[in-house]
Coordinates of C-alpha atoms and ligand atoms in Angstrom, one line a residue:
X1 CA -6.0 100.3 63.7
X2 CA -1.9 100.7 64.3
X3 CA -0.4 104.5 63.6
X4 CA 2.2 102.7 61.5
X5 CA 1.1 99.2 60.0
X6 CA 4.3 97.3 57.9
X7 CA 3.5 94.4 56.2
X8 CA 6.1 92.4 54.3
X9 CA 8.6 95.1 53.9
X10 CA 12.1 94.4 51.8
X11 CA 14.7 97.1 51.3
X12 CA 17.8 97.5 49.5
X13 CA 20.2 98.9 48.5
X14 CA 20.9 98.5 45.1
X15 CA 21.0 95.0 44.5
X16 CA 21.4 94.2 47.8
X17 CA 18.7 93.5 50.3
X18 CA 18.9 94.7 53.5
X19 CA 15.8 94.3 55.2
X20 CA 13.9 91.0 54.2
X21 CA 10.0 90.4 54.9
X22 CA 9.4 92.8 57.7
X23 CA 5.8 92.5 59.2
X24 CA 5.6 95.7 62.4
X25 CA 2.0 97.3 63.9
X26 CA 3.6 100.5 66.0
X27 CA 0.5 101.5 68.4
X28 CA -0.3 105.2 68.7
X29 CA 1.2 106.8 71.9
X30 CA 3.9 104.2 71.9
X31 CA 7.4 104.3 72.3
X32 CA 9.4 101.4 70.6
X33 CA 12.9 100.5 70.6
X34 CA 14.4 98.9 67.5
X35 CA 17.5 97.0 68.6
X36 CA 19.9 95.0 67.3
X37 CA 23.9 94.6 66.9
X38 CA 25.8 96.6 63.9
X39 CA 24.2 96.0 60.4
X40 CA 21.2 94.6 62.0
X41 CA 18.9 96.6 60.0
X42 CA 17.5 99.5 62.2
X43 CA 18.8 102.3 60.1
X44 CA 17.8 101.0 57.2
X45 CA 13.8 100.0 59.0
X46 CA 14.0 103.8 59.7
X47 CA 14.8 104.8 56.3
X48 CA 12.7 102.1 54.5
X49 CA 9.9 103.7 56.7
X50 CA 10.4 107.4 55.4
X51 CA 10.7 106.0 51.9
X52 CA 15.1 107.1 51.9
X53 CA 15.6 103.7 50.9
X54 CA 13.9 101.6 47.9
X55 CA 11.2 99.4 49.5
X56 CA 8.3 96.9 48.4
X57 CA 5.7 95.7 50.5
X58 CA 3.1 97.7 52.3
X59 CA 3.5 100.4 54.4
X60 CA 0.7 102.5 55.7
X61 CA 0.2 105.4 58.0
X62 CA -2.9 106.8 59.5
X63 CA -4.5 104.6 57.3
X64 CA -2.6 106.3 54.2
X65 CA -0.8 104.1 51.7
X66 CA 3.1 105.3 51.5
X67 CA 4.2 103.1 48.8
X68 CA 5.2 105.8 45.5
X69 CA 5.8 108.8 48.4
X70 CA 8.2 110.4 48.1
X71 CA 10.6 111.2 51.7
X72 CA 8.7 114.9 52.0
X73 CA 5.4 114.2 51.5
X74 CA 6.2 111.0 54.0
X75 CA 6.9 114.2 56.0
X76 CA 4.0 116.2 55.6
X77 CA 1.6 113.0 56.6
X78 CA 3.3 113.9 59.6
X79 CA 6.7 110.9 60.1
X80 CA 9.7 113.1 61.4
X81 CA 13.1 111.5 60.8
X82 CA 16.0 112.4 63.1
X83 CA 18.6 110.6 61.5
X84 CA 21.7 109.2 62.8
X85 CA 24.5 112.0 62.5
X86 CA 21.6 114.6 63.3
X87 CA 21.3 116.3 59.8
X88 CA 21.3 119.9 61.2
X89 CA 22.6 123.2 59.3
X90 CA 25.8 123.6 61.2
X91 CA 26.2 127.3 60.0
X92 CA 22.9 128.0 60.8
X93 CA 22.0 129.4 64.0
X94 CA 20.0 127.1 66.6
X95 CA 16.8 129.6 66.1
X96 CA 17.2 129.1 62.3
X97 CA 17.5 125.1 62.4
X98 CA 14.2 124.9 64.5
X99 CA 12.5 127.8 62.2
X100 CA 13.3 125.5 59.1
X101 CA 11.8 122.7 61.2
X102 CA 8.4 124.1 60.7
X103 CA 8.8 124.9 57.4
X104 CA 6.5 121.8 56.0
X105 CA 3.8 123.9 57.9
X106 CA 3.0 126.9 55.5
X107 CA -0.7 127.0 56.4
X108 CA 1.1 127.4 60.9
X109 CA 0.0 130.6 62.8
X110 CA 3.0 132.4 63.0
X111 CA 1.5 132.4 67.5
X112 CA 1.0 128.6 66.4
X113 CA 4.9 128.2 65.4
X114 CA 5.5 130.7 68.9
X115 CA 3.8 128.4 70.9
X116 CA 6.0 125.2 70.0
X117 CA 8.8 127.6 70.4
X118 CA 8.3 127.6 73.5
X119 CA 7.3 124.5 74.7
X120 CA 10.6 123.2 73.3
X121 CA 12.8 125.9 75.4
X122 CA 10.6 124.5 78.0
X123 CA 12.1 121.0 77.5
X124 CA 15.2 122.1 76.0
X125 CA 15.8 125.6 77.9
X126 CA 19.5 125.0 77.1
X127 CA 18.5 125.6 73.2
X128 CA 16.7 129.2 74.3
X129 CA 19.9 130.4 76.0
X130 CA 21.9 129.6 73.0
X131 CA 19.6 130.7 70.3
X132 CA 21.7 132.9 68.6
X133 CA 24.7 130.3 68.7
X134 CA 25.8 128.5 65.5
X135 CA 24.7 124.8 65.9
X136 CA 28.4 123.6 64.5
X137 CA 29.3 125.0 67.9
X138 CA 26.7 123.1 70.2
X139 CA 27.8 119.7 72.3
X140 CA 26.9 116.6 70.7
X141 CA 24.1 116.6 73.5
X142 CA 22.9 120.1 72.7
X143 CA 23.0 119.0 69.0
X144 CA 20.9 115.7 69.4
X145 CA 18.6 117.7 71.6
X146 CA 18.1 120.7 68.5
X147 CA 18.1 117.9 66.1
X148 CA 15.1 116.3 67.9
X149 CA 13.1 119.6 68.8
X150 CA 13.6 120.4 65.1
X151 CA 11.7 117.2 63.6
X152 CA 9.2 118.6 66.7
X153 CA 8.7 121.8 65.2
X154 CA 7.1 120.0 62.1
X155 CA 4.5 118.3 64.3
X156 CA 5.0 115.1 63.3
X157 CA 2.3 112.3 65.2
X158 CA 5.2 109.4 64.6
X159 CA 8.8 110.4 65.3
X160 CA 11.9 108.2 63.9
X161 CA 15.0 108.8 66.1
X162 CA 17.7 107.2 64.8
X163 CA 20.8 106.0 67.2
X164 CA 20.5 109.4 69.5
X165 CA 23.3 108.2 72.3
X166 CA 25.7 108.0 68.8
X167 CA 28.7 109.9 70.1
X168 CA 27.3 110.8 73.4
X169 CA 28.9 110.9 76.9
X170 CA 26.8 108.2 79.1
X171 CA 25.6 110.9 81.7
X172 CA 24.3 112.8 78.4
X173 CA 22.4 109.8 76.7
X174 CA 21.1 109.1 79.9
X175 CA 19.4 113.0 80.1
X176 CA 18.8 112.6 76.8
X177 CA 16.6 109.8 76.9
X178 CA 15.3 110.5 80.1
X179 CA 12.9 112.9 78.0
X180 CA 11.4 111.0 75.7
X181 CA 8.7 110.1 77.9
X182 CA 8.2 113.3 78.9
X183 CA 8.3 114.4 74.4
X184 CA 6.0 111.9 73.6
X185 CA 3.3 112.8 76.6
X186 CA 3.8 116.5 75.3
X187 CA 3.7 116.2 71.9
X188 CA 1.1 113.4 71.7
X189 CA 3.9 111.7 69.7
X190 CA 4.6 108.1 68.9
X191 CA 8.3 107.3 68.7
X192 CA 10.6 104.6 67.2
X193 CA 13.9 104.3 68.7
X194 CA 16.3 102.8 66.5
X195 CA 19.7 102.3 69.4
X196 CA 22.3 100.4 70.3
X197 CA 22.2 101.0 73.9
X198 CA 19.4 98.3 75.2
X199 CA 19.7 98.6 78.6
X200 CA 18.8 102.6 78.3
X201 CA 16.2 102.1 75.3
X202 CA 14.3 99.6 77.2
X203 CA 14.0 101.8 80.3
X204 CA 12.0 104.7 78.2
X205 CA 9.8 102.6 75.6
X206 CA 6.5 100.3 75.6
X207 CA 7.9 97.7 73.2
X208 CA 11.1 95.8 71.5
X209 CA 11.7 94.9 68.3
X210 CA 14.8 93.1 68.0
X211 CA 16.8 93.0 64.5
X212 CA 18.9 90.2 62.9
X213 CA 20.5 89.9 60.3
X214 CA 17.7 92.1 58.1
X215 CA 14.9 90.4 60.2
X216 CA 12.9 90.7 63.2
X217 CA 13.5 88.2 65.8
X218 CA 11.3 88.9 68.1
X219 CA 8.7 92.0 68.8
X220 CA 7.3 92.0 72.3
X221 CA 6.8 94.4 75.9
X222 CA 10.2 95.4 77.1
X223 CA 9.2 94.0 80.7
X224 CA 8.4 90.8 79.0
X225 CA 11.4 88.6 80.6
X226 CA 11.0 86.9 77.0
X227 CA 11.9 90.3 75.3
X228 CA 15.4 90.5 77.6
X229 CA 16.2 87.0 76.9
X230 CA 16.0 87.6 73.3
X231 CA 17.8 90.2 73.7
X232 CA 20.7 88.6 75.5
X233 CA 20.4 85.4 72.3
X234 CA 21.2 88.4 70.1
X235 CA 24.2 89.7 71.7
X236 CA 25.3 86.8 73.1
X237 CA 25.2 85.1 69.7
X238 CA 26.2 87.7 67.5
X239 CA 29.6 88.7 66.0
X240 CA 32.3 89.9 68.0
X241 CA 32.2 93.4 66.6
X242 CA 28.6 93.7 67.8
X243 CA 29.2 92.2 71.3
X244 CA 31.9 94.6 71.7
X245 CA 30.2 97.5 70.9
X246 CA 27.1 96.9 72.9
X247 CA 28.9 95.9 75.9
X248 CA 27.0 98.2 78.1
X249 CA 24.0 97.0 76.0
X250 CA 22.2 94.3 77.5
X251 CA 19.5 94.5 80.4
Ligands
ATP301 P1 24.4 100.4 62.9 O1 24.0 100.3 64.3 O2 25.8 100.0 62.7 O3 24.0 101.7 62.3 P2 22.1 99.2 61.7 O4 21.4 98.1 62.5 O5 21.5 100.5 61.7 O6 23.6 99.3 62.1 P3 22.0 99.3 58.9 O7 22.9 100.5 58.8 O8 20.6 99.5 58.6 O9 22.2 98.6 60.3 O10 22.7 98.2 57.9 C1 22.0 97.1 57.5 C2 22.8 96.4 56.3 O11 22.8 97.3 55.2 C3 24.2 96.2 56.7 O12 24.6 95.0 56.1 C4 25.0 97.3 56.0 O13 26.2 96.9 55.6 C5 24.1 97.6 54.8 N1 24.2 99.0 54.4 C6 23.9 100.1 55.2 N2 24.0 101.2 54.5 C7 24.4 100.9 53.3 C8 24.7 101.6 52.1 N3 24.6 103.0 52.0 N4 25.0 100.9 51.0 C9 25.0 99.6 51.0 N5 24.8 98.8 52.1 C10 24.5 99.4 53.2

């Protein structure tokens, strides 16, 4: 059985749908890159996902059904969502952002809570030295790295990272995701990667699933030639906007 198992998913947005008969099995232990050009749909897969953004079809995780949850008891079944723009308390201190991470644990050890404290300063020991600093006043690197160790702190076993390199210098995003591998061997995670930057996103993950238009083109092992040449149809063939902004996109 999948972690995450999708099955004829549509999502809109009001009226509008956005996502149209989405079928996705996400493999524990993976990591898998959602692609696609601007509008393709990845933000919204993440969302639909997490239950942000009204759904139909089946969605199941672990075996549990998520259609009717709500986003936090999505949460607590253990799905963290880092979404795009990062989502964390800018006049709260770094320590305070990762304490409210584990917050959906109640029953945690406060040792237990210690313990991923630390392992995270391991990873992230730039977040240890500034602790005590306001997160308004971190990097955008420093803030996409407390943004992820915060969903950590909630233990999720599926992690939802929405467009991480937004904003990001390339020698950052290229740290950055240098340590996903390294996170999800850790944290026994399984991670969907929802990016603009191909060439980087199929460095770190497993699998591609590539977005158009709402729709998934193709799913498949990103060393699968046929994975980069769909990849290339995508850009290649998509709008002007969307080849622009990917330039440094393709494999
Ligand atoms: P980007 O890389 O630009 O974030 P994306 O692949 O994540 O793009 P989505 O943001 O999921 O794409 O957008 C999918 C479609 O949904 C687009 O047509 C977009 O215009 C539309 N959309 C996104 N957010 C909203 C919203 N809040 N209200 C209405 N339509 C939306």
């Amino acid at each position: 059985m999948s972690l995450l198992e999708i099955t004829g998913l549509r999502a809109s947005y009001g009226r509008v749908e956005v996502l149209h008969d989405i079928d996705l099995a996400v493999e524990e232990g993976r990591i898998v890159a959602v692609l696609g050009a601007n509008g393709a749909g990845k933000t919204s897969l993440l969302r639909a996902i997490c239950s942000t953004l009204s759904t139909s079809g089946e969605r199941r995780f672990g075996g549990a059904d998520l259609a009717g949850r709500s986003p936090a008891h999505i949460a607590r079944l253990g799905i963290g969502h880092v979404p795009e723009g990062r989502g964390t308390f800018a006049d709260f201190t770094v320590e305070e952002n990762l304490r409210l991470g584990a917050i959906s644990r109640p029953r945690a050890l406060a040792a237990e809570i210690q313990r991923d404290l630390d392992l995270i300063h391991e990873t992230f020991p730039i977040l240890r030295e500034f602790s005590k600093r306001q997160a308004g006043a971190l990097s955008g690197g420093q803030a996409q790295m407390l943004a992820i160790a915060r969903a950590l702190l909630a233990r999720p076993r599926l992690l939802l990272v929405d467009e991480p390199s937004l904003g990001l210098a390339p020698l950052t995003t290229n740290e950055l995701f240098g340590r996903f591998v390294e996170l999800r061997d850790a944290w026994s995670l399984t991670i969907l990667l929802a990016e603009q930057n191909a060439r980087l996103s199929l460095k770190v993950a497993d699998r591609a699933v590539l977005l158009s238009r709402g729709r998934i083109v193709h799913e498949g092992a990103t060393d699968d030639p046929e994975t980069v040449a769909a990849l290339q149809g995508i850009y290649l063939g998509g709008d002007a906007e969307s080849s622009q902004s990917t330039s440094e996109g393709t494999a």
